[in-house]
Tab-separated table of C-alpha atoms in Angstrom:
chain	number	residue	atom	x	y	z
A	1	GLY	CA	-9.151	-13.984	-17.791
A	2	ASN	CA	-8.104	-10.382	-18.377
A	3	PHE	CA	-8.201	-6.917	-16.916
A	4	THR	CA	-9.973	-4.690	-19.451
A	5	PHE	CA	-10.239	-0.904	-19.647
A	6	ALA	CA	-11.754	1.329	-22.322
A	7	LEU	CA	-12.536	5.034	-22.391
A	8	ASN	CA	-14.491	7.716	-24.253
A	9	ALA	CA	-14.013	11.417	-23.454
A	10	VAL	CA	-16.208	14.410	-24.364
A	11	ASN	CA	-14.276	17.610	-25.073
A	12	SER	CA	-17.139	20.059	-24.716
A	13	THR	CA	-18.197	18.931	-21.234
A	14	GLY	CA	-15.156	17.181	-19.772
A	15	ASP	CA	-17.198	14.014	-19.238
A	16	THR	CA	-15.428	10.661	-19.313
A	17	TYR	CA	-17.116	7.313	-19.912
A	18	ILE	CA	-15.177	4.267	-18.771
A	19	TYR	CA	-15.594	0.531	-19.113
A	20	LEU	CA	-13.669	-1.481	-16.514
A	21	SER	CA	-13.690	-5.225	-15.925
A	22	GLY	CA	-11.492	-7.809	-14.278
A	23	PRO	CA	-11.593	-11.196	-12.552
A	24	THR	CA	-13.348	-11.598	-9.202
A	25	ALA	CA	-10.539	-13.975	-8.254
A	26	TYR	CA	-9.080	-10.788	-6.748
A	27	GLN	CA	-10.690	-8.864	-3.877
A	28	TRP	CA	-10.670	-5.667	-5.912
A	29	ILE	CA	-9.516	-4.196	-9.220
A	30	SER	CA	-8.520	-0.611	-9.938
A	31	VAL	CA	-7.307	1.846	-12.538
A	32	GLY	CA	-5.697	5.233	-11.957
A	33	THR	CA	-4.454	8.216	-13.932
A	34	GLY	CA	-0.708	8.742	-14.382
A	35	SER	CA	2.308	6.468	-14.344
A	36	LYS	CA	2.562	6.133	-10.555
A	37	MET	CA	0.357	6.401	-7.496
A	38	ALA	CA	1.438	9.861	-6.348
A	39	GLY	CA	-1.133	12.342	-7.670
A	40	SER	CA	-3.292	9.642	-9.256
A	41	VAL	CA	-7.097	9.680	-9.403
A	42	MET	CA	-8.110	6.070	-8.792
A	43	LEU	CA	-11.277	4.105	-9.492
A	44	ILE	CA	-11.497	0.926	-7.409
A	45	VAL	CA	-14.154	-1.763	-7.777
A	46	TYR	CA	-15.057	-4.544	-5.337
A	47	LYS	CA	-18.073	-6.656	-4.370
A	48	ASN	CA	-20.711	-5.184	-2.103
A	49	GLU	CA	-23.014	-7.003	0.304
A	50	SER	CA	-25.788	-7.649	-2.218
A	51	VAL	CA	-25.837	-10.602	-4.603
A	52	ASN	CA	-23.609	-9.834	-7.608
A	53	GLY	CA	-23.484	-6.182	-6.544
A	54	ILE	CA	-20.488	-3.869	-6.952
A	55	THR	CA	-19.123	-0.869	-5.052
A	56	LEU	CA	-17.238	1.883	-6.885
A	57	SER	CA	-14.673	3.622	-4.681
A	58	THR	CA	-13.208	6.913	-5.938
A	59	ARG	CA	-9.885	7.702	-4.292
A	60	LEU	CA	-6.955	10.111	-4.458
A	61	ALA	CA	-3.434	8.745	-4.004
A	62	THR	CA	-0.561	10.697	-2.490
A	63	GLY	CA	2.094	7.998	-2.777
A	64	GLU	CA	2.748	4.304	-2.266
A	65	SER	CA	0.155	3.894	0.466
A	66	GLN	CA	-3.543	3.136	0.526
A	67	PRO	CA	-5.334	5.909	-1.407
A	68	HIS	CA	-8.025	7.810	0.471
A	69	TYR	CA	-11.667	7.976	-0.539
A	70	SER	CA	-12.650	11.348	-2.010
A	71	SER	CA	-16.227	12.492	-2.520
A	72	GLN	CA	-14.830	15.272	-4.749
A	73	ILE	CA	-14.398	12.760	-7.568
A	74	ASP	CA	-17.712	12.860	-9.411
A	75	CYS	CA	-17.944	9.343	-10.834
A	76	LYS	CA	-21.057	7.202	-10.890
A	77	LEU	CA	-21.795	3.624	-11.853
A	78	LEU	CA	-24.024	3.573	-14.920
A	79	SER	CA	-24.109	-0.188	-14.498
A	80	GLY	CA	-22.097	-2.659	-12.495
A	81	ALA	CA	-22.351	-6.307	-11.564
A	82	VAL	CA	-20.481	-9.558	-11.184
A	83	ASP	CA	-20.986	-11.329	-14.524
A	84	LYS	CA	-19.984	-14.672	-15.957
A	85	ASP	CA	-17.835	-14.858	-19.092
A	86	VAL	CA	-18.107	-11.109	-19.581
A	87	GLN	CA	-14.589	-10.990	-20.942
A	88	SER	CA	-15.208	-13.119	-24.013
A	89	SER	CA	-17.937	-10.835	-25.341
A	90	THR	CA	-16.115	-7.702	-24.277
A	91	MET	CA	-12.957	-8.526	-26.163
A	92	LYS	CA	-14.921	-9.017	-29.365
A	93	ASP	CA	-16.821	-5.752	-29.100
A	94	ARG	CA	-14.497	-3.224	-27.494
A	95	GLY	CA	-11.101	-1.670	-27.980
A	96	SER	CA	-9.336	-2.625	-24.785
A	97	SER	CA	-6.181	-2.693	-22.741
A	98	SER	CA	-5.557	-6.083	-21.167
A	99	SER	CA	-3.187	-7.839	-18.832
A	100	SER	CA	-3.141	-11.548	-18.152
A	101	SER	CA	-4.463	-12.638	-14.769
A	102	SER	CA	-6.675	-15.353	-13.304
A	103	SER	CA	-8.710	-17.870	-15.283
A	104	SER	CA	-11.805	-17.240	-13.158
A	105	SER	CA	-15.063	-17.344	-15.127
A	106	GLU	CA	-16.597	-14.520	-13.077
A	107	PHE	CA	-15.744	-10.880	-13.694
A	108	PHE	CA	-16.430	-7.459	-12.307
A	109	SER	CA	-18.170	-5.573	-15.116
A	110	THR	CA	-18.664	-1.811	-14.767
A	111	ASN	CA	-19.712	1.151	-16.881
A	112	ILE	CA	-18.675	4.408	-15.219
A	113	HIS	CA	-19.466	8.064	-15.932
A	114	CYS	CA	-17.115	10.750	-14.559
A	115	THR	CA	-17.460	14.533	-14.890
A	116	ASN	CA	-14.293	15.984	-13.365
A	117	LEU	CA	-11.372	13.569	-13.802
A	118	GLN	CA	-9.335	16.255	-15.583
A	119	SER	CA	-9.351	18.628	-12.616
A	120	LEU	CA	-8.301	16.374	-9.738
A	121	GLY	CA	-5.081	14.595	-10.720
A	122	GLN	CA	-1.779	16.073	-9.575
A	123	HIS	CA	1.482	16.261	-11.528
A	124	GLU	CA	1.843	13.050	-13.591
A	125	GLY	CA	-1.629	11.997	-12.441
A	126	THR	CA	-3.285	14.738	-14.488
A	127	LEU	CA	-5.649	13.531	-17.211
A	128	SER	CA	-5.468	15.474	-20.487
A	129	PHE	CA	-7.881	15.040	-23.396
A	130	THR	CA	-5.137	16.244	-25.772
A	131	ASN	CA	-2.586	13.627	-24.712
A	132	GLN	CA	-1.870	11.012	-27.370
A	133	GLN	CA	0.024	8.904	-24.834
A	134	GLN	CA	-1.849	9.321	-21.553
A	135	ASN	CA	-0.415	7.095	-18.826
A	136	PHE	CA	-2.571	4.928	-16.581
A	137	ILE	CA	-1.799	2.449	-13.810
A	138	TYR	CA	-3.799	-0.575	-12.741
A	139	ALA	CA	-3.717	-2.915	-9.771
A	140	LEU	CA	-5.330	-6.177	-8.700
A	141	GLY	CA	-5.992	-6.802	-5.020
A	142	PRO	CA	-5.027	-9.900	-3.052
A	143	LEU	CA	-6.605	-13.191	-4.075
A	144	ALA	CA	-10.140	-13.572	-2.778
A	145	SER	CA	-11.394	-16.720	-1.076
A	146	SER	CA	-14.240	-17.825	1.171
A	147	SER	CA	-11.972	-17.183	4.154
A	148	ASN	CA	-10.616	-13.920	2.765
A	149	PRO	CA	-13.480	-12.078	1.024
A	150	LEU	CA	-14.089	-8.375	0.545
A	151	LEU	CA	-17.786	-7.474	0.701
A	152	SER	CA	-18.495	-3.838	1.482
A	153	ASN	CA	-21.016	-1.152	0.600
A	154	SER	CA	-18.637	1.537	1.847
A	155	PRO	CA	-16.494	3.404	-0.706
A	156	SER	CA	-13.946	4.124	2.046
A	157	THR	CA	-13.459	0.567	3.293
A	158	ASN	CA	-9.939	-0.567	4.154
A	159	LEU	CA	-8.175	-2.384	1.313
A	160	HIS	CA	-5.367	-4.901	1.535
A	161	GLN	CA	-2.287	-4.224	-0.590
A	162	HIS	CA	-2.346	-5.193	-4.251
A	163	SER	CA	-0.904	-8.483	-5.442
A	164	SER	CA	-0.272	-7.343	-9.021
A	165	THR	CA	0.298	-4.004	-10.738
A	166	GLY	CA	1.069	-2.608	-14.156
A	167	ASN	CA	0.787	0.421	-16.390
A	168	PHE	CA	-0.381	1.251	-19.900
A	169	TRP	CA	-1.047	4.289	-22.055
A	170	VAL	CA	-4.011	5.498	-24.035
A	171	ASP	CA	-4.358	7.752	-27.067
A	172	ILE	CA	-6.922	10.069	-25.475
A	173	VAL	CA	-7.202	12.163	-28.652
A	174	ASN	CA	-8.428	9.103	-30.527
A	175	ALA	CA	-10.836	8.358	-27.675
A	176	THR	CA	-12.313	11.880	-27.566
A	177	SER	CA	-15.565	13.148	-29.053
A	178	ALA	CA	-16.268	16.832	-29.661
A	179	SER	CA	-19.672	16.741	-27.975
A	180	LEU	CA	-22.163	14.422	-26.310
A	181	THR	CA	-23.516	13.492	-29.750
A	182	SER	CA	-21.326	11.475	-32.100
A	183	PRO	CA	-21.087	12.238	-35.846
A	184	SER	CA	-23.562	9.433	-36.510
A	185	GLY	CA	-26.105	11.146	-34.278
A	186	SER	CA	-25.951	8.586	-31.467
A	187	GLN	CA	-25.284	9.518	-27.854
A	188	VAL	CA	-21.647	9.286	-26.757
A	189	GLY	CA	-21.277	6.871	-23.863
A	190	VAL	CA	-19.369	3.854	-22.684
A	191	PRO	CA	-16.642	3.101	-25.264
A	192	SER	CA	-17.130	0.523	-27.952
A	193	GLY	CA	-14.420	1.429	-30.480
A	194	ALA	CA	-10.705	0.763	-30.666
A	195	ALA	CA	-9.717	3.780	-28.588
A	196	LEU	CA	-6.513	2.631	-26.933
A	197	LEU	CA	-3.368	0.605	-27.267
A	198	ALA	CA	-2.410	-2.614	-25.545
A	199	ALA	CA	-0.939	-2.710	-22.072
A	200	GLN	CA	2.779	-2.464	-21.638
A	201	ASN	CA	5.158	-3.048	-18.725
A	202	THR	CA	2.713	-5.213	-16.816
A	203	GLY	CA	3.995	-7.195	-13.903
A	204	THR	CA	3.455	-8.594	-10.462
A	205	ASP	CA	4.942	-7.497	-7.148
A	206	SER	CA	4.566	-10.775	-5.267
A	207	GLY	CA	8.297	-10.618	-4.521
A	208	SER	CA	7.821	-7.228	-2.907
A	209	ASP	CA	4.958	-8.599	-0.823
A	210	ALA	CA	7.172	-11.395	0.516
A	211	MET	CA	9.992	-8.948	1.212
A	212	SER	CA	7.566	-6.642	3.013
A	213	ALA	CA	6.336	-9.514	5.197
A	214	VAL	CA	9.894	-10.530	6.154
A	215	HIS	CA	10.791	-6.881	6.857
A	216	ALA	CA	7.796	-6.550	9.186
A	217	THR	CA	8.538	-9.857	10.926
A	218	PHE	CA	12.168	-9.001	11.659
A	219	MET	CA	11.394	-5.509	12.930
A	220	LEU	CA	8.509	-6.675	15.117
A	221	LEU	CA	10.650	-9.431	16.613
A	222	ALA	CA	13.362	-6.895	17.396
A	223	PHE	CA	11.217	-4.139	18.906
A	224	VAL	CA	8.322	-6.050	20.439
A	225	ILE	CA	10.166	-9.132	21.741
A	226	ILE	CA	13.972	-8.968	21.752
A	227	PHE	CA	14.720	-5.408	22.935
A	228	PRO	CA	12.160	-5.451	25.802
A	229	LEU	CA	13.388	-8.929	26.806
A	230	GLY	CA	16.975	-7.682	26.906
A	231	ALA	CA	15.997	-4.816	29.205
A	232	VAL	CA	14.224	-7.184	31.606
A	233	LEU	CA	17.040	-9.756	31.645
A	234	LEU	CA	19.552	-7.070	32.609
A	235	ARG	CA	17.901	-7.040	36.038
A	236	TRP	CA	16.621	-10.593	36.293
A	237	ALA	CA	19.369	-12.782	34.793
A	238	ARG	CA	22.251	-14.087	36.925
A	239	ASN	CA	24.897	-12.570	34.643
A	240	GLY	CA	22.642	-9.710	33.634
A	241	VAL	CA	25.121	-7.479	31.815
A	242	ARG	CA	26.448	-10.255	29.601
A	243	VAL	CA	22.970	-11.627	28.845
A	244	HIS	CA	21.732	-8.087	28.152
A	245	TRP	CA	24.542	-7.538	25.643
A	246	ILE	CA	23.911	-10.860	23.867
A	247	VAL	CA	20.149	-10.326	23.578
A	248	GLN	CA	20.408	-6.696	22.476
A	249	SER	CA	23.088	-7.628	19.929
A	250	ALA	CA	20.668	-10.207	18.509
A	251	GLY	CA	18.063	-7.445	18.316
A	252	LEU	CA	20.571	-5.249	16.504
A	253	VAL	CA	21.161	-7.985	13.912
A	254	LEU	CA	17.405	-8.339	13.350
A	255	THR	CA	17.142	-4.558	12.989
A	256	ILE	CA	19.972	-4.468	10.445
A	257	VAL	CA	18.399	-7.204	8.320
A	258	GLY	CA	14.881	-5.775	8.638
A	259	GLY	CA	16.077	-2.231	7.983
A	260	CYS	CA	18.046	-3.245	4.895
A	261	LEU	CA	14.970	-5.035	3.553
A	262	GLY	CA	12.949	-1.872	4.146
A	263	ILE	CA	15.501	0.211	2.259
A	264	ALA	CA	15.529	-2.339	-0.577
A	265	LEU	CA	11.729	-2.132	-0.776
A	266	SER	CA	11.916	1.651	-1.000
A	267	GLU	CA	14.570	1.598	-3.704
A	268	LYS	CA	12.596	-0.993	-5.660
A	269	ASN	CA	9.707	1.430	-6.111
A	270	ASP	CA	10.183	4.897	-7.596
A	271	ASP	CA	7.373	6.402	-5.517
A	272	LYS	CA	9.002	5.232	-2.286
A	273	SER	CA	12.584	6.088	-3.184
A	274	SER	CA	12.155	9.687	-1.995
A	275	TYR	CA	11.729	8.426	1.610
A	276	SER	CA	9.009	11.000	2.269
A	277	ASN	CA	6.582	8.701	4.094
A	278	ALA	CA	6.409	8.971	7.902
A	279	HIS	CA	7.119	5.239	8.287
A	280	GLN	CA	10.271	5.531	6.196
A	281	ILE	CA	11.496	8.670	7.967
A	282	LEU	CA	11.000	7.244	11.454
A	283	GLY	CA	12.436	3.928	10.307
A	284	LEU	CA	15.678	5.522	9.128
A	285	ILE	CA	15.951	7.523	12.359
A	286	VAL	CA	15.450	4.436	14.511
A	287	PHE	CA	17.780	2.402	12.284
A	288	GLY	CA	20.590	4.874	12.985
A	289	VAL	CA	19.836	5.446	16.674
A	290	VAL	CA	19.843	1.700	17.422
A	291	PHE	CA	23.518	1.608	16.403
A	292	VAL	CA	24.246	4.605	18.643
A	293	GLN	CA	22.378	3.001	21.540
A	294	TRP	CA	24.297	-0.263	21.173
A	295	ALA	CA	27.616	1.612	21.038
A	296	LEU	CA	26.691	3.696	24.113
A	297	GLY	CA	26.048	0.528	26.082
A	298	ILE	CA	29.378	-1.005	25.080
A	299	TRP	CA	31.293	2.194	25.803
A	300	HIS	CA	29.666	2.628	29.221
A	301	HIS	CA	30.499	-0.949	30.169
A	302	LEU	CA	34.150	-0.502	29.176
A	303	GLN	CA	34.404	2.757	31.136
A	304	TYR	CA	32.677	1.234	34.148
A	305	LYS	CA	35.118	-1.690	34.233
A	306	ARG	CA	38.002	0.762	34.147
A	307	HIS	CA	36.781	3.375	36.665
A	308	ARG	CA	34.186	1.405	38.665
A	309	ARG	CA	31.644	4.202	38.577
A	310	SER	CA	28.671	5.147	36.475
A	311	THR	CA	29.169	7.379	33.459
A	312	VAL	CA	27.119	9.935	31.584
A	313	PHE	CA	26.867	7.360	28.799
A	314	ALA	CA	24.817	5.136	31.115
A	315	LYS	CA	22.315	7.929	31.764
A	316	VAL	CA	21.931	8.631	28.056
A	317	HIS	CA	21.672	4.888	27.359
A	318	ARG	CA	18.839	4.487	29.878
A	319	ILE	CA	16.913	7.432	28.409
A	320	VAL	CA	17.400	6.562	24.744
A	321	GLY	CA	16.349	2.908	25.168
A	322	PRO	CA	12.667	3.488	26.033
A	323	ILE	CA	12.430	6.272	23.430
A	324	ILE	CA	13.630	3.877	20.713
A	325	LEU	CA	11.058	1.284	21.756
A	326	ILE	CA	8.193	3.793	21.725
A	327	ILE	CA	9.161	5.108	18.278
A	328	GLY	CA	9.552	1.525	17.058
A	329	PHE	CA	6.066	0.631	18.308
A	330	VAL	CA	4.525	3.680	16.625
A	331	ASN	CA	6.373	2.943	13.404
A	332	GLY	CA	4.933	-0.563	13.342
A	333	PHE	CA	1.429	0.924	13.144
A	334	LEU	CA	2.552	3.316	10.405
A	335	GLY	CA	4.074	0.406	8.496
A	336	ASN	CA	0.783	-1.485	8.541
A	337	ASP	CA	-0.978	1.598	7.202
A	338	LEU	CA	1.620	1.986	4.454
A	339	SER	CA	1.207	-1.621	3.314
A	340	GLY	CA	-2.594	-1.447	3.375
A	341	ASP	CA	-2.835	-3.723	6.415
A	342	GLY	CA	-4.198	-1.123	8.811
A	343	ASP	CA	-6.752	-3.608	10.142
A	344	HIS	CA	-3.826	-5.518	11.693
A	345	ASN	CA	-3.129	-2.570	13.988
A	346	LYS	CA	-5.684	-3.703	16.560
A	347	TRP	CA	-3.779	-6.963	16.999
A	348	LEU	CA	-0.436	-5.190	17.030
A	349	GLY	CA	-1.815	-2.774	19.623
A	350	ALA	CA	-2.927	-5.651	21.830
A	351	VAL	CA	0.498	-7.331	21.653
A	352	VAL	CA	2.357	-4.064	22.266
A	353	GLY	CA	0.072	-3.311	25.224
A	354	VAL	CA	0.746	-6.689	26.850
A	355	VAL	CA	4.508	-6.406	26.263
A	356	ALA	CA	4.580	-2.860	27.677
A	357	VAL	CA	2.692	-3.863	30.837
A	358	LEU	CA	4.892	-6.924	31.408
A	359	THR	CA	8.121	-5.016	30.766
A	360	ILE	CA	7.240	-2.090	33.030
A	361	GLY	CA	5.968	-4.458	35.707
A	362	LEU	CA	9.069	-6.661	35.713
A	363	LEU	CA	11.447	-3.694	35.653
A	364	GLY	CA	9.566	-2.010	38.493
A	365	TRP	CA	9.457	-5.166	40.565
A	366	LYS	CA	13.199	-5.572	40.714
């Protein structure tokens, strides 16, 4: 099966007519203006709660995070349904841009009318009717299954991160009509001519998804399990100082590996390489402060062995520790939002709550 996109634009009114289809093997399919997410106007399609029904979600993207629904985007479904074998007839009749995907026999099939796409994109996400090489991006959601469906009537529903992405360009000039009436006298509408060129630079980011999962696992282990455990064992273990050092050093190693994976993920994607997202900023701060905290603990211990009295480093160490944990917890929630897994935050919140209560209770008890 294929992802298919075709477009007709009307110069005199600014109207845009779009045909979009793709396999229902994925939870959702989408197309957006521009060559990257930042500034893109995105049209996302997924199943709704009715039989063979479809929801059109119009969203604005600010970067490599889940785009937000925007009612300002005036796009309506002229028709939309889950069809069988729609692709075979479509490819015969329409000019299209395609990327290989699943072999599912069912497809999302949508005809969309938009009135203001030109006015809402930002920077590279701007749509121009005079552009002979207008960039677009597309994405396919995670694989759908009976245990992992997406059925929603809401255009603002939470979406899981894409499993495949790509980009292509369109000769908008060739896809533009002067007015709502074509030279033949027929009404301009959903495209049926060869208005665009084939997709280029398509690809999948399944490797990034795996890297993201490992990054999250390592950081959660460090901040939710290892670091709190090390604080508790300092008071409860027989050789508390030594055990504390070993456990916190293990947490440091997990943080180094997880942090390096996070940096690699950012560098792998142009939109994330600016490190402007709150999760990235806090992550870099915590990544650096964890080293400082570890060094403070070592230095205090060495000074204590020499002078047999507490040092100012110990006071700073005791203050910085809880602050790091709190920031780490918060950043975990931000990371889920960034990856499109915001619905996991309720489970993360429950785990963090239990760990916080146990840690505070055990530290206060002894």
